[in-house]
PDB file of C-alpha atoms and ligand atoms in Angstrom:
ATOM      1  CA  MET G   1      -5.423  -9.966  26.446  1.00  0.00           C
ATOM      2  CA  GLU G   2      -6.543  -6.808  26.404  1.00  0.00           C
ATOM      3  CA  LEU G   3      -9.504  -6.605  23.045  1.00  0.00           C
ATOM      4  CA  ASP G   4      -8.149  -3.187  21.489  1.00  0.00           C
ATOM      5  CA  PRO G   5      -9.761   0.010  20.951  1.00  0.00           C
ATOM      6  CA  ARG G   6     -12.388   0.238  17.731  1.00  0.00           C
ATOM      7  CA  ARG G   7     -10.354   2.302  15.511  1.00  0.00           C
ATOM      8  CA  PRO G   8     -11.872   3.927  12.751  1.00  0.00           C
ATOM      9  CA  THR G   9     -11.638   3.945   9.503  1.00  0.00           C
ATOM     10  CA  VAL G  10      -9.649   7.328   7.466  1.00  0.00           C
ATOM     11  CA  ARG G  11      -9.921   7.741   4.407  1.00  0.00           C
ATOM     12  CA  ASN G  12      -5.360   7.727   2.996  1.00  0.00           C
ATOM     13  CA  PRO G  13      -5.214  11.544   2.287  1.00  0.00           C
ATOM     14  CA  PRO G  14      -4.817  12.923  -1.128  1.00  0.00           C
ATOM     15  CA  GLU G  15      -0.791  14.102  -0.719  1.00  0.00           C
ATOM     16  CA  ASN G  16       0.528  10.576  -1.093  1.00  0.00           C
ATOM     17  CA  PHE G  17      -2.475   8.777  -2.727  1.00  0.00           C
ATOM     18  CA  THR G  18      -4.986   8.914  -6.241  1.00  0.00           C
ATOM     19  CA  GLY G  19      -8.253   7.435  -6.228  1.00  0.00           C
ATOM     20  CA  ASP G  20     -10.642   6.413  -3.026  1.00  0.00           C
ATOM     21  CA  VAL G  21      -7.988   4.493  -0.645  1.00  0.00           C
ATOM     22  CA  TRP G  22      -9.048   4.041   2.763  1.00  0.00           C
ATOM     23  CA  LEU G  23      -7.116   1.939   5.342  1.00  0.00           C
ATOM     24  CA  ASP G  24      -8.216   0.713   9.055  1.00  0.00           C
ATOM     25  CA  PRO G  25      -5.221   0.304  11.175  1.00  0.00           C
ATOM     26  CA  VAL G  26      -4.499  -3.659  12.476  1.00  0.00           C
ATOM     27  CA  ALA G  27      -1.346  -2.889  14.187  1.00  0.00           C
ATOM     28  CA  GLY G  28       1.039  -0.446  15.071  1.00  0.00           C
ATOM     29  CA  PRO G  29       3.473   0.703  17.948  1.00  0.00           C
ATOM     30  CA  ARG G  30       1.919  -0.257  21.388  1.00  0.00           C
ATOM     31  CA  ASP G  31       5.034  -0.922  23.669  1.00  0.00           C
ATOM     32  CA  GLU G  32       8.678  -0.004  23.762  1.00  0.00           C
ATOM     33  CA  GLY G  33      10.233  -2.105  20.848  1.00  0.00           C
ATOM     34  CA  TRP G  34       7.482  -2.938  19.280  1.00  0.00           C
ATOM     35  CA  THR G  35       8.033  -2.444  15.552  1.00  0.00           C
ATOM     36  CA  LEU G  36       5.268  -3.268  13.652  1.00  0.00           C
ATOM     37  CA  MET G  37       3.266  -1.013  11.567  1.00  0.00           C
ATOM     38  CA  ALA G  38      -0.111  -3.604  10.182  1.00  0.00           C
ATOM     39  CA  ASN G  39      -3.047  -2.216   8.321  1.00  0.00           C
ATOM     40  CA  ILE G  40      -5.445  -3.257   6.015  1.00  0.00           C
ATOM     41  CA  VAL G  41      -6.029  -0.416   2.580  1.00  0.00           C
ATOM     42  CA  ARG G  42      -8.862  -0.876   0.439  1.00  0.00           C
ATOM     43  CA  PHE G  43      -8.143   0.832  -3.205  1.00  0.00           C
ATOM     44  CA  GLY G  44     -11.188   1.648  -5.548  1.00  0.00           C
ATOM     45  CA  PRO G  45     -10.311   1.383  -8.971  1.00  0.00           C
ATOM     46  CA  GLY G  46      -7.910   3.109 -10.676  1.00  0.00           C
ATOM     47  CA  ALA G  47      -6.359   4.477  -7.777  1.00  0.00           C
ATOM     48  CA  ARG G  48      -3.016   3.961  -5.584  1.00  0.00           C
ATOM     49  CA  THR G  49      -0.497   5.248  -3.742  1.00  0.00           C
ATOM     50  CA  ALA G  50       2.308   7.328  -5.080  1.00  0.00           C
ATOM     51  CA  TRP G  51       6.039   6.619  -5.322  1.00  0.00           C
ATOM     52  CA  HIS G  52       7.366   6.002  -2.534  1.00  0.00           C
ATOM     53  CA  SER G  53       9.850   3.775  -0.845  1.00  0.00           C
ATOM     54  CA  HIS G  54      10.231   1.286   2.573  1.00  0.00           C
ATOM     55  CA  PRO G  55      13.839   2.327   4.743  1.00  0.00           C
ATOM     56  CA  ARG G  56      12.823  -0.240   6.172  1.00  0.00           C
ATOM     57  CA  GLY G  57      10.887  -2.178   2.860  1.00  0.00           C
ATOM     58  CA  GLN G  58       7.482  -3.645   3.157  1.00  0.00           C
ATOM     59  CA  THR G  59       5.474  -7.056   2.892  1.00  0.00           C
ATOM     60  CA  LEU G  60       1.982  -6.164   0.799  1.00  0.00           C
ATOM     61  CA  TYR G  61      -0.170  -8.996   1.283  1.00  0.00           C
ATOM     62  CA  VAL G  62      -2.877  -8.843  -1.253  1.00  0.00           C
ATOM     63  CA  LEU G  63      -6.956  -9.971   0.282  1.00  0.00           C
ATOM     64  CA  GLU G  64      -9.024  -9.220  -1.837  1.00  0.00           C
ATOM     65  CA  GLY G  65      -9.154  -8.236  -5.954  1.00  0.00           C
ATOM     66  CA  VAL G  66      -5.861  -7.652  -7.533  1.00  0.00           C
ATOM     67  CA  ALA G  67      -3.255  -5.799  -7.127  1.00  0.00           C
ATOM     68  CA  TRP G  68      -0.897  -4.047  -9.248  1.00  0.00           C
ATOM     69  CA  VAL G  69       2.528  -2.963  -7.852  1.00  0.00           C
ATOM     70  CA  GLU G  70       5.629  -1.615  -9.874  1.00  0.00           C
ATOM     71  CA  THR G  71       8.945  -0.373 -10.104  1.00  0.00           C
ATOM     72  CA  ARG G  72      10.679   2.722 -10.816  1.00  0.00           C
ATOM     73  CA  ALA G  73      12.801  -0.110 -12.583  1.00  0.00           C
ATOM     74  CA  GLY G  74      10.107  -0.411 -14.118  1.00  0.00           C
ATOM     75  CA  GLU G  75       9.187  -4.021 -13.090  1.00  0.00           C
ATOM     76  CA  ARG G  76       5.524  -4.127 -12.972  1.00  0.00           C
ATOM     77  CA  GLN G  77       3.491  -7.193 -10.542  1.00  0.00           C
ATOM     78  CA  GLU G  78      -0.094  -8.504 -11.427  1.00  0.00           C
ATOM     79  CA  VAL G  79      -0.434  -9.627  -8.479  1.00  0.00           C
ATOM     80  CA  GLY G  80      -4.332 -11.754  -6.460  1.00  0.00           C
ATOM     81  CA  ALA G  81      -5.071 -11.944  -3.789  1.00  0.00           C
ATOM     82  CA  GLY G  82      -3.577 -14.491  -1.320  1.00  0.00           C
ATOM     83  CA  ARG G  83      -0.152 -13.680  -2.573  1.00  0.00           C
ATOM     84  CA  THR G  84       2.653 -12.283  -0.986  1.00  0.00           C
ATOM     85  CA  VAL G  85       4.860  -9.728  -2.199  1.00  0.00           C
ATOM     86  CA  TRP G  86       8.095  -8.139  -0.832  1.00  0.00           C
ATOM     87  CA  CYS G  87       9.302  -4.093  -1.871  1.00  0.00           C
ATOM     88  CA  PRO G  88      13.085  -3.994  -0.790  1.00  0.00           C
ATOM     89  CA  PRO G  89      14.259  -1.664   1.900  1.00  0.00           C
ATOM     90  CA  GLY G  90      14.680   1.499  -0.145  1.00  0.00           C
ATOM     91  CA  GLU G  91      13.409   0.155  -4.026  1.00  0.00           C
ATOM     92  CA  GLU G  92      10.773   2.660  -5.188  1.00  0.00           C
ATOM     93  CA  HIS G  93       8.053   1.685  -6.129  1.00  0.00           C
ATOM     94  CA  TRP G  94       3.375   2.471  -6.011  1.00  0.00           C
ATOM     95  CA  HIS G  95       0.654  -0.224  -5.618  1.00  0.00           C
ATOM     96  CA  GLY G  96      -3.277  -0.063  -6.298  1.00  0.00           C
ATOM     97  CA  ALA G  97      -6.073  -1.463  -7.229  1.00  0.00           C
ATOM     98  CA  THR G  98      -6.356  -1.852 -11.686  1.00  0.00           C
ATOM     99  CA  PRO G  99      -8.841   0.283 -13.634  1.00  0.00           C
ATOM    100  CA  ASP G 100     -12.318  -1.878 -13.786  1.00  0.00           C
ATOM    101  CA  SER G 101     -12.189  -2.426  -9.336  1.00  0.00           C
ATOM    102  CA  PHE G 102     -11.304  -3.079  -6.151  1.00  0.00           C
ATOM    103  CA  MET G 103      -8.273  -3.786  -4.203  1.00  0.00           C
ATOM    104  CA  ALA G 104      -7.678  -4.581  -0.698  1.00  0.00           C
ATOM    105  CA  HIS G 105      -4.022  -5.859   1.231  1.00  0.00           C
ATOM    106  CA  LEU G 106      -2.414  -5.833   4.121  1.00  0.00           C
ATOM    107  CA  ALA G 107       0.029  -3.670   4.699  1.00  0.00           C
ATOM    108  CA  LEU G 108       3.467  -4.904   6.970  1.00  0.00           C
ATOM    109  CA  ASN G 109       6.023  -2.689   8.044  1.00  0.00           C
ATOM    110  CA  ASP G 110       8.302  -1.580  10.477  1.00  0.00           C
ATOM    111  CA  SER G 111       7.402   1.800  11.805  1.00  0.00           C
ATOM    112  CA  GLY G 112      11.529   1.918  13.586  1.00  0.00           C
ATOM    113  CA  GLY G 113      10.984   3.199  16.495  1.00  0.00           C
ATOM    114  CA  ASP G 114       8.856   6.595  14.156  1.00  0.00           C
ATOM    115  CA  PRO G 115       5.686   5.703  12.921  1.00  0.00           C
ATOM    116  CA  ALA G 116       6.302   8.359  10.115  1.00  0.00           C
ATOM    117  CA  SER G 117       9.991   7.551   9.289  1.00  0.00           C
ATOM    118  CA  ALA G 118       8.369   4.328   7.691  1.00  0.00           C
ATOM    119  CA  ALA G 119       7.911   5.565   4.075  1.00  0.00           C
ATOM    120  CA  VAL G 120       9.684   8.588   2.111  1.00  0.00           C
ATOM    121  CA  TRP G 121       7.275   9.091  -0.712  1.00  0.00           C
ATOM    122  CA  GLY G 122       7.626  10.881  -4.039  1.00  0.00           C
ATOM    123  CA  GLU G 123       5.089  11.758  -6.778  1.00  0.00           C
ATOM    124  CA  HIS G 124       2.482  10.915  -7.916  1.00  0.00           C
ATOM    125  CA  VAL G 125       2.077   8.536 -10.721  1.00  0.00           C
ATOM    126  CA  THR G 126       0.832  10.110 -13.788  1.00  0.00           C
ATOM    127  CA  ASP G 127      -2.329   7.637 -15.414  1.00  0.00           C
ATOM    128  CA  GLU G 128       0.071   7.238 -18.339  1.00  0.00           C
ATOM    129  CA  GLU G 129       2.843   5.871 -15.202  1.00  0.00           C
ATOM    130  CA  TYR G 130      -0.517   3.693 -14.393  1.00  0.00           C
ATOM    131  CA  LEU G 131      -1.073   2.390 -17.906  1.00  0.00           C
ATOM    132  CA  ALA G 132       2.371   1.449 -18.988  1.00  0.00           C
ATOM    133  CA  GLY G 133       2.249  -1.402 -19.664  1.00  0.00           C
ATOM    134  CA  ALA G 134      -1.286  -2.234 -18.801  1.00  0.00           C
ATOM    135  CA  GLU G 135      -2.692  -5.131 -20.674  1.00  0.00           C
ATOM    136  CA  PRO G 136      -6.343  -4.343 -20.469  1.00  0.00           C
ATOM    137  CA  VAL G 137      -7.962  -6.900 -17.810  1.00  0.00           C
ATOM    138  CA  SER G 138     -10.610  -8.286 -19.184  1.00  0.00           C
TER     139      SER G 138
HETATM  140 MN1  LIG E 201       4.852   0.671  -0.395  1.00  0.00          MN
END
C-alpha cells in the first residue's frame, strides 16, 4: 500500500476554460499499462470548459451542484449530483456549472499512455452559446 503525496490544487488554464475552474488530481499515470486519469474539477458559477473532445471518451460523475453538458449538435443535459455522463470518443462537447452555483465533477479519462492526448481543445464557449436554450435557473 502506498499513500500518495498530497498534490496541490491547480487552476485550470484560461486557454481551455472560462471562469474559475480548479483541479485536484486523484489518480494518474503510474505503472506501465495504467492509463486511468481521475480528476476532481470544481467550477465556479458560470464557469465552463472550452469546446473539446476526448479521443478515448470521458466519464463525468457529478459530485455537487448541477452540471450542464452540451454537444456540438446542441443536445444539452442538466445533470445533478450522483449522475454519470458518458461522452463518447470524438464527440465535441463542453461541461460546466450553471450561472448561479458551483459544480464539482469527477472526470475519468483514458490517457492512452499520453496524458496530453486525453483531450483535443477547440475554441471557448461564448456567453451566447452558454446561455442558449437554458431555462432560467430557479
Ligand atoms: Mn470533456
